[in-house]
Amino acid sequence: MNWILKMFQSSLGQKLLMALTGLFLISFLLVHCGINALIFFNDGGEMFNKGAEFMGTNFLIRAVEIFLFAGIILHAVQGFSLTFKNQKARPIKYAVNNGNANSKWYSRSMGLLGTLLLMFLIIHLRHFWVVSRFTDEITSGKETLFNEMKEVFENPWVVFIYVLAMISLAYHLLHGFQSSFQTLGLNHKRYTPIIRVLGICFSIVIPTIFALMPIAIHFDFIK
Amino acid sequence: MKILKLHKEVISNLNPQKKRNSMSGNMNIKLKVWRQKNSNSKGELVNYKVSEVSPDMSFLEMFDMLNETLINEKKEPIAFDHDCREGICGMCSMFINGRPHGPNDAVTTCQLHMRSFKDGDTIVVEPWRASAFPILKDLIVDRSSFDRIISAGGFISVNTGNAQDANCLPIGKNEADESFAAAACIGCGACVAACKNSSAMLFVSAKVSQLALLPQGKPERHQRVLNMVAQMDSEGFGACTNTGACEAECPKEISLSNIARMNREYLSAKLCSEIE
Ligand code: HEM
Ligand code: SF4
Ligand code: FES
């Protein structure tokens, strides 16, 4: 077992963990976005509540949820660890550094974008996950998750924070999606251009759909 | 007559030497150069003026000119690394206006010419910045961490005796080409200097790839990548964020695909071999 620990302590091993957990989070985003997009049926949240109930009560999904939290924590811990180690590798900065000449700003700001995402996740979990799991608001039938959503998104500041977070997510993924394949060693003249295009599409489409949810609810497009 | 005159004018415009002589295209350049006595002292950016700089000079020749002036003024000349002055040794490390080897792509500092700058420009010159490249003096950094990575595995073991016939080892054209492209790395360290993490991934992956692609390198490939990565980490280089800054600044245009190959080599060494 020692070899596994040793591997994940090396710089390449740490990045491997980032890539694997990152891709896992990407797959989660797809499911999460799909279920939540049910609100766009605009049927008073009927479809959405059914989907949410299935996700909340299905044994398999609940089991995967544990992995999801482990994945987020692992991704964040490794992310911070790498960011600090990387900063230590250049203790004295350049007086003049023209980073834009050779790389994209968001690829150089993954730590910052990730930190914003982590802060958002805490707020987001407090809004919905804590309410649905640790209070009896929803299980008792007093409230539905859809109504909870409408209440939360009444506040324009909340909408603003959610939209800002989705912009951070878009940039995090714009670099992260293709980067994770490179980290896993998957780079090929034939497939890499496809992965890049797929990554750009994912990074724009998914966060946009997510961002439209609080906006649509706040402005009563969805009732 | 008029046409002839016009013709003459065009010809003289086409001949840059003549044009320059007639109106002296020489430039005045302001420099801000990092001066630092030794590894332990604190350094600072110092201002210099260099006048009558010919656009045909290389960047290093402009530094030679400045140093001659400094020596004549009984001042300490600026210490900088250089050797071949033709883009093959990798010594001429200078971080110029925020980029390793200056504003042009795919060249070293010795291949950079003053015509890439304008009269009156201020140019900031700093040493490579990385904890794995400690500053020795002024613009000179100690790159022996690269040597130690090579000693850790950037070689093949060969028995003594007669060399075997080269044609006994069939090598695919693609592999040969890719290996050759990776072997073009001159160990200059621009990749480390450009990377926000001071990561040496492009350099190490070029060396790993060059050998892993060839039959001669295959027997030791697992041990090699494990040892070289371990040495790279212990030298204090950062990890790779895949920003691509290294590839963009590499004077030999070493490809990022080498980094992916090293990730594969590392994973397969960890998962498939029994080496600790
Ligand atoms: C839904 C949320 C998230 C997704 C889908 C996601 C996805 C990704 C992906 C795919 C990568 C690329 C991995 C690689 O380069 O191999 C990445 C990198 C990174 N992520 Fe996230 N991430 C998320 C949240 C976070 C959070 C909460 C943090 C908090 C610290 C974070 C910090 C980072 C950092 C620092 C990197 C760059 C690591 C490096 O290459 O040095 N991410 N992320
Ligand atoms: S990979 Fe390129 S930038 Fe890095 S040391 Fe080799 S030649 Fe220099
Ligand atoms: S002095 Fe040899 S590469 Fe520039």
XYZ file of C-alpha atoms and ligand atoms in Angstrom:
554
model
C 0.000 0.000 0.000
C 2.977 2.218 0.603
C 3.487 2.719 -3.109
C 0.053 4.295 -3.484
C 0.709 6.800 -0.721
C 4.113 7.588 -2.166
C 2.630 8.034 -5.607
C -0.023 10.486 -4.461
C 2.576 12.527 -2.585
C 4.628 13.176 -5.722
C 3.783 16.184 -7.868
C 2.545 13.938 -10.680
C 0.488 11.841 -8.271
C -1.122 14.897 -6.707
C -2.084 16.133 -10.156
C -3.466 12.702 -10.959
C -5.797 13.008 -7.977
C -6.823 16.502 -9.131
C -7.640 15.209 -12.590
C -9.563 12.126 -11.420
C -11.602 14.020 -8.836
C -12.082 16.906 -11.291
C -13.485 14.593 -13.961
C -15.707 12.940 -11.372
C -17.046 16.370 -10.369
C -17.636 17.131 -14.054
C -19.739 13.977 -14.418
C -21.681 14.995 -11.319
C -22.329 18.443 -12.790
C -23.914 16.815 -15.831
C -26.390 14.821 -13.722
C -27.045 17.716 -11.348
C -27.698 20.076 -14.250
C -29.975 17.558 -15.970
C -32.197 17.063 -12.926
C -32.371 20.756 -12.063
C -33.181 21.707 -15.634
C -36.534 19.950 -15.037
C -37.696 23.267 -13.551
C -37.737 24.633 -17.096
C -40.794 22.492 -17.812
C -42.476 25.293 -15.890
C -45.031 22.941 -14.345
C -44.949 24.412 -10.862
C -41.958 22.247 -10.024
C -43.802 18.925 -10.327
C -41.230 17.164 -12.513
C -38.384 18.706 -10.594
C -39.711 17.617 -7.209
C -40.133 14.069 -8.503
C -36.557 14.037 -9.761
C -35.278 15.470 -6.500
C -37.195 12.900 -4.508
C -35.749 10.081 -6.557
C -32.230 11.417 -6.049
C -32.846 11.886 -2.340
C -34.291 8.459 -1.633
C -32.484 6.144 -4.049
C -29.994 4.055 -2.092
C -27.393 3.974 -4.861
C -27.456 7.725 -5.330
C -27.067 8.279 -1.615
C -24.033 5.982 -1.621
C -22.456 7.898 -4.490
C -23.095 11.102 -2.547
C -20.462 10.005 -0.034
C -17.943 9.685 -2.866
C -19.014 13.080 -4.142
C -18.192 14.770 -0.854
C -14.947 12.852 -0.577
C -14.151 13.943 -4.124
C -14.812 17.623 -3.434
C -12.741 17.550 -0.240
C -9.872 15.670 -1.907
C -9.942 18.011 -4.912
C -9.920 21.104 -2.697
C -7.228 19.805 -0.320
C -4.945 18.796 -3.192
C -5.723 22.062 -4.958
C -4.646 24.139 -1.967
C -1.620 21.952 -1.323
C -0.442 22.275 -4.938
C -1.108 26.004 -5.008
C 1.025 26.584 -1.902
C 3.819 24.285 -3.081
C 3.829 25.987 -6.460
C 4.075 29.416 -4.866
C 7.008 28.234 -2.767
C 8.831 27.194 -5.938
C 9.184 30.911 -6.811
C 9.713 32.832 -3.576
C 10.866 36.025 -5.340
C 8.529 37.191 -8.088
C 9.537 38.940 -11.303
C 9.397 42.732 -11.330
C 7.892 42.552 -14.827
C 6.016 39.424 -15.877
C 4.090 39.259 -19.136
C 2.099 36.106 -18.446
C -0.543 36.932 -21.053
C 2.102 36.491 -23.748
C 2.283 32.752 -23.121
C -0.829 31.555 -21.260
C -4.452 32.320 -20.423
C -5.242 34.194 -17.203
C -7.744 31.581 -16.067
C -5.225 28.765 -16.448
C -2.974 30.729 -14.084
C -5.840 31.411 -11.642
C -7.152 27.915 -10.922
C -6.442 28.305 -7.205
C -8.397 31.555 -7.012
C -11.295 30.260 -9.138
C -11.352 27.070 -7.059
C -11.465 29.041 -3.814
C -14.434 31.032 -5.129
C -16.116 27.749 -6.041
C -15.474 26.325 -2.581
C -17.010 29.389 -0.940
C -19.994 29.099 -3.238
C -20.356 25.383 -2.467
C -20.603 26.117 1.256
C -23.330 28.715 0.646
C -25.081 26.442 -1.837
C -25.057 23.394 0.443
C -26.407 25.530 3.284
C -29.273 26.701 1.030
C -30.508 23.333 -0.159
C -28.637 20.275 1.059
C -28.719 21.154 4.756
C -32.400 22.079 4.569
C -33.417 18.905 2.772
C -31.270 16.519 4.828
C -31.085 17.923 8.318
C -34.472 19.548 8.792
C -37.849 17.912 8.310
C -39.126 20.790 6.172
C -39.215 18.699 3.032
C -39.568 15.133 4.350
C -42.594 16.160 6.384
C -44.234 17.472 3.227
C -44.461 20.998 4.635
C -42.202 22.352 1.880
C -41.061 21.165 -1.511
C -37.534 21.636 -2.765
C -38.992 23.710 -5.593
C -40.622 26.145 -3.165
C -37.400 26.279 -1.215
C -35.672 27.319 -4.433
C -38.213 30.085 -5.068
C -37.718 31.422 -1.570
C -33.936 31.415 -1.740
C -33.816 33.123 -5.119
C -36.122 35.935 -4.060
C -33.031 37.664 -2.719
C -31.228 39.453 -5.591
C -27.880 39.147 -3.797
C -28.197 35.388 -3.778
C -28.896 35.452 -7.510
C -25.835 37.646 -8.001
C -23.597 35.268 -6.015
C -24.913 32.252 -7.933
C -24.292 33.878 -11.305
C -20.811 34.985 -10.249
C -20.041 31.445 -9.087
C -21.165 30.030 -12.431
C -18.830 32.424 -14.237
C -16.011 31.148 -12.007
C -17.066 27.595 -12.798
C -17.048 28.309 -16.528
C -13.457 29.596 -16.421
C -12.355 26.830 -14.023
C -13.650 24.259 -16.483
C -12.464 26.089 -19.586
C -8.970 25.221 -18.389
C -9.756 22.239 -16.174
C -11.653 20.042 -18.630
C -8.869 19.662 -21.180
C -6.155 19.920 -18.522
C -7.398 16.801 -16.751
C -6.943 14.734 -19.918
C -3.401 16.025 -20.334
C -2.691 15.130 -16.686
C -3.972 11.606 -17.271
C -1.554 11.367 -20.187
C -4.308 11.432 -22.789
C -2.866 13.635 -25.486
C -3.144 12.612 -29.094
C -3.101 14.478 -32.381
C -6.453 12.954 -33.286
C -8.400 13.138 -30.032
C -7.031 16.206 -28.281
C -8.702 18.725 -30.629
C -12.035 16.933 -30.019
C -11.494 17.020 -26.245
C -10.724 20.738 -26.450
C -13.902 21.550 -28.369
C -15.954 19.329 -26.061
C -14.405 21.094 -23.066
C -15.262 24.551 -24.389
C -18.869 23.501 -25.091
C -19.256 21.921 -21.644
C -17.721 24.929 -19.893
C -20.131 27.322 -21.573
C -23.346 25.306 -21.759
C -23.517 23.765 -18.282
C -22.708 26.900 -16.229
C -25.077 28.924 -18.442
C -27.963 26.535 -17.785
C -27.164 26.617 -14.072
C -26.984 30.419 -14.047
C -30.328 30.692 -15.838
C -32.067 28.878 -12.976
C -31.792 31.561 -10.250
C -32.349 34.272 -12.874
C -35.489 32.638 -14.270
C -36.906 32.021 -10.819
C -36.050 35.460 -9.475
C -37.759 37.212 -12.362
C -40.764 34.877 -12.158
C -40.248 33.328 -15.592
C -40.787 30.077 -13.788
C -43.750 29.816 -11.486
C 14.838 61.291 -65.602
C 12.174 61.408 -62.930
C 11.627 57.668 -63.218
C 15.328 57.025 -62.901
C 15.489 59.111 -59.736
C 12.539 57.262 -58.285
C 14.191 54.016 -59.180
C 17.350 55.014 -57.361
C 15.362 55.961 -54.316
C 13.577 52.621 -54.254
C 16.845 50.755 -54.599
C 18.427 52.692 -51.775
C 15.397 52.014 -49.614
C 15.712 48.326 -50.368
C 19.313 48.334 -49.231
C 19.100 48.677 -45.464
C 22.853 49.136 -44.989
C 22.920 52.207 -47.185
C 19.821 53.641 -45.596
C 21.149 53.237 -42.112
C 24.533 54.770 -42.918
C 22.879 57.776 -44.399
C 20.693 58.478 -41.375
C 22.304 56.362 -38.621
C 19.530 53.993 -37.497
C 21.312 53.438 -34.215
C 19.214 53.467 -31.074
C 19.416 54.690 -27.529
C 18.222 52.101 -25.055
C 17.406 52.383 -21.365
C 17.997 49.262 -19.310
C 16.858 48.132 -15.871
C 19.082 45.208 -14.939
C 18.988 42.996 -11.859
C 22.272 43.379 -9.957
C 23.083 41.039 -7.082
C 26.559 40.520 -5.572
C 26.135 36.852 -4.626
C 23.571 34.238 -3.623
C 23.197 35.657 -0.127
C 22.988 39.371 -0.815
C 19.856 41.298 -1.662
C 19.644 42.430 -5.260
C 17.980 45.360 -6.987
C 17.134 46.690 -10.425
C 19.743 49.222 -11.587
C 19.244 51.747 -14.405
C 21.656 51.980 -17.338
C 21.733 53.878 -20.612
C 23.286 52.393 -23.741
C 23.641 54.698 -26.721
C 24.501 54.064 -30.375
C 23.094 50.535 -30.302
C 23.023 49.070 -33.796
C 19.790 47.251 -34.709
C 21.941 44.437 -36.078
C 23.507 43.709 -32.705
C 22.379 40.690 -30.768
C 20.987 41.338 -27.306
C 24.154 39.900 -25.781
C 26.371 42.149 -27.917
C 24.458 45.103 -26.547
C 25.323 43.798 -23.062
C 28.981 43.421 -24.114
C 28.968 47.059 -25.165
C 27.464 48.125 -21.842
C 29.989 46.016 -19.923
C 32.890 47.586 -21.813
C 31.659 50.997 -20.778
C 31.300 49.844 -17.185
C 34.820 48.404 -17.198
C 36.205 51.653 -18.628
C 34.415 53.492 -15.835
C 36.106 51.087 -13.359
C 32.713 49.669 -12.409
C 31.779 46.021 -11.936
C 30.512 44.585 -15.251
C 27.171 42.759 -15.311
C 27.588 39.000 -14.936
C 25.519 37.002 -17.417
C 25.707 33.457 -18.795
C 26.514 32.758 -22.450
C 28.596 30.356 -24.460
C 27.782 29.351 -28.045
C 25.929 32.508 -29.059
C 24.125 30.559 -31.760
C 21.164 29.067 -29.939
C 22.503 25.624 -29.126
C 24.070 25.662 -25.666
C 21.153 27.062 -23.675
C 23.271 29.226 -21.392
C 21.980 32.727 -22.186
C 19.282 32.946 -19.529
C 17.681 36.391 -19.410
C 14.116 37.291 -18.486
C 13.489 40.257 -20.780
C 10.450 42.514 -20.390
C 8.504 39.791 -18.623
C 9.390 36.911 -20.952
C 12.238 34.403 -21.030
C 14.592 35.206 -23.943
C 12.584 38.307 -24.779
C 9.683 39.136 -27.080
C 10.294 36.736 -29.995
C 9.116 33.136 -30.176
C 11.425 30.156 -30.609
C 14.731 31.977 -30.069
C 17.307 32.201 -27.306
C 18.630 35.525 -25.996
C 21.738 35.266 -28.185
C 19.440 34.964 -31.223
C 17.455 38.043 -30.233
C 18.450 41.178 -32.114
C 18.111 44.805 -31.148
C 15.925 45.417 -34.201
C 13.166 43.798 -32.127
C 13.204 46.956 -29.993
C 12.620 50.624 -30.697
C 14.763 53.667 -30.119
C 14.162 54.968 -26.595
C 12.736 51.681 -25.258
C 13.169 50.745 -21.614
C 14.071 47.082 -21.259
C 13.858 45.227 -17.946
C 16.266 42.294 -17.601
C 15.948 39.841 -14.717
C 17.433 36.433 -13.919
C 15.370 33.191 -14.055
C 13.352 33.097 -10.842
C 12.976 29.709 -9.175
C 14.019 28.346 -5.816
C 15.572 25.430 -7.735
C 17.706 27.943 -9.700
C 19.460 29.995 -6.993
C 21.068 33.233 -8.208
C 24.858 33.128 -8.172
C 25.506 36.680 -9.336
C 23.518 39.318 -11.244
C 21.794 37.432 -14.086
C 23.589 34.113 -13.557
C 21.631 31.320 -11.918
C 22.799 27.879 -10.827
C 21.075 25.319 -13.047
C 22.849 22.260 -11.627
C 19.451 20.978 -10.466
C 18.912 20.093 -14.162
C 22.203 18.162 -14.165
C 21.149 16.213 -11.082
C 17.836 15.295 -12.777
C 19.791 14.003 -15.780
C 22.151 12.036 -13.509
C 19.104 10.472 -11.872
C 17.978 8.794 -15.093
C 18.487 10.797 -18.277
C 20.811 8.238 -19.815
C 20.951 4.668 -21.148
C 23.300 1.980 -19.891
C 25.447 0.477 -22.650
C 27.833 -2.423 -22.397
C 31.316 -1.879 -23.762
C 32.386 -3.804 -26.835
C 31.847 -3.373 -30.520
C 29.015 -1.098 -31.504
C 26.337 -3.161 -33.170
C 25.178 -2.432 -36.661
C 22.752 0.483 -36.524
C 20.288 -1.269 -38.806
C 19.859 -4.124 -36.310
C 17.494 -1.909 -34.307
C 14.434 -1.093 -36.366
C 12.866 2.231 -35.287
C 9.577 3.524 -36.667
C 9.764 6.792 -38.570
C 7.205 8.493 -36.300
C 8.985 7.423 -33.109
C 12.324 8.523 -34.514
C 10.918 11.934 -35.457
C 9.227 12.475 -32.105
C 12.300 11.381 -30.215
C 14.435 13.704 -32.304
C 12.072 16.628 -31.656
C 12.259 15.969 -27.904
C 16.046 15.672 -28.085
C 16.217 19.247 -29.403
C 15.858 20.500 -25.799
C 18.973 22.464 -24.862
C 18.314 22.577 -21.124
C 18.068 26.367 -21.074
C 15.451 26.514 -18.320
C 13.143 28.985 -20.096
C 10.270 26.594 -19.392
C 10.940 26.869 -15.654
C 11.372 30.641 -15.908
C 8.073 31.089 -17.771
C 5.971 28.734 -15.641
C 4.008 30.355 -12.826
C 4.933 27.295 -10.720
C 8.596 27.190 -11.769
C 7.838 23.674 -12.941
C 10.475 21.693 -14.822
C 7.942 19.362 -16.447
C 8.706 20.331 -20.049
C 12.448 19.811 -19.633
C 12.124 16.514 -17.745
C 9.434 15.202 -20.064
C 11.550 16.018 -23.116
C 14.414 13.973 -21.674
C 12.114 11.120 -20.620
C 10.407 11.088 -24.029
C 13.589 11.204 -26.056
C 14.763 7.949 -24.468
C 11.429 6.217 -23.878
C 10.571 6.408 -27.581
C 13.696 4.547 -28.701
C 14.482 0.843 -28.305
C 17.740 1.711 -26.541
C 15.789 3.536 -23.831
C 13.060 0.949 -23.303
C 14.834 -1.442 -20.853
C 15.239 1.263 -18.196
C 12.124 3.298 -18.914
C 10.270 2.600 -15.664
C 13.200 3.180 -13.360
C 14.151 6.254 -15.354
C 10.866 8.121 -15.077
C 10.473 7.303 -11.381
C 13.991 8.476 -10.539
C 13.821 11.615 -12.641
C 10.437 12.669 -11.241
C 11.621 12.011 -7.685
C 14.723 14.139 -8.300
C 12.647 16.881 -9.948
C 10.359 17.027 -6.895
C 13.217 17.043 -4.399
C 14.920 19.943 -6.212
C 11.927 22.132 -5.374
C 10.408 22.664 -8.826
C 6.641 23.210 -8.765
C 3.951 20.912 -10.172
C 2.406 21.282 -13.630
C -0.872 23.211 -14.062
C -0.843 22.691 -17.842
C -0.950 26.438 -18.521
C 1.204 25.904 -21.612
C 3.546 28.830 -20.840
C 6.580 26.517 -21.168
C 5.698 25.351 -24.663
C 4.987 28.931 -25.773
C 8.377 30.173 -24.525
C 10.589 27.183 -25.348
C 13.263 28.233 -27.877
C 13.227 24.708 -29.318
C 9.417 24.461 -29.441
C 9.299 21.307 -27.320
C 5.695 20.061 -27.366
C 3.341 19.700 -24.402
C 2.577 16.208 -25.690
C 5.872 15.207 -24.061
C 4.404 16.121 -20.668
C 1.411 13.888 -21.365
C 3.824 11.130 -22.376
C 5.735 11.516 -19.108
C 2.450 11.319 -17.188
C 1.757 8.039 -19.019
C 5.258 6.733 -18.411
C 4.970 7.567 -14.724
C 1.564 5.953 -14.362
C 2.619 2.801 -16.163
C 5.821 2.592 -14.081
C 3.745 2.909 -10.908
C 0.980 0.529 -11.941
C 2.775 -2.055 -14.071
C 6.286 -2.359 -12.689
C 7.374 -3.681 -9.302
C 9.886 -0.911 -8.720
C 9.375 0.790 -5.354
C -17.743 21.650 -9.248
C -16.602 21.972 -8.877
C -15.277 21.694 -9.553
C -14.953 21.059 -10.727
C -15.897 20.417 -11.707
C -13.525 21.116 -10.869
C -12.809 20.598 -11.929
C -11.443 20.706 -12.084
C -10.674 20.105 -13.127
C -11.219 19.205 -14.221
C -9.377 20.469 -12.961
C -8.201 20.093 -13.847
C -7.335 19.044 -13.224
C -6.022 18.909 -13.946
O -5.436 19.917 -14.325
O -5.555 17.801 -14.123
C -9.313 21.306 -11.808
C -8.162 21.900 -11.329
C -8.095 22.625 -10.168
N -9.130 22.807 -9.250
Fe -11.046 22.302 -9.525
N -12.996 21.786 -9.800
C -14.037 22.121 -8.967
C -13.961 22.753 -7.754
C -12.780 23.168 -7.170
C -12.701 23.683 -5.850
C -13.861 23.812 -4.853
C -11.416 24.012 -5.632
C -10.935 24.591 -4.323
C -9.777 24.812 -3.962
C -10.664 23.705 -6.859
C -9.318 23.940 -7.086
C -8.625 23.565 -8.209
C -7.239 23.889 -8.466
C -6.313 24.709 -7.564
C -6.907 23.305 -9.694
C -5.581 23.401 -10.430
C -4.594 22.417 -9.884
C -3.308 22.504 -10.630
O -3.272 22.098 -11.783
O -2.319 22.987 -10.079
N -11.550 23.177 -7.771
N -10.578 21.427 -11.271
S 12.168 22.263 -22.784
Fe 12.625 24.093 -24.045
S 12.588 25.763 -22.543
Fe 12.770 23.893 -21.349
S 14.964 23.560 -21.037
Fe 14.417 22.443 -22.918
S 14.792 23.881 -24.585
Fe 14.751 25.103 -22.706
S 24.614 31.486 -25.771
Fe 24.284 29.397 -26.369
S 22.126 29.368 -26.674
Fe 22.499 31.472 -26.311
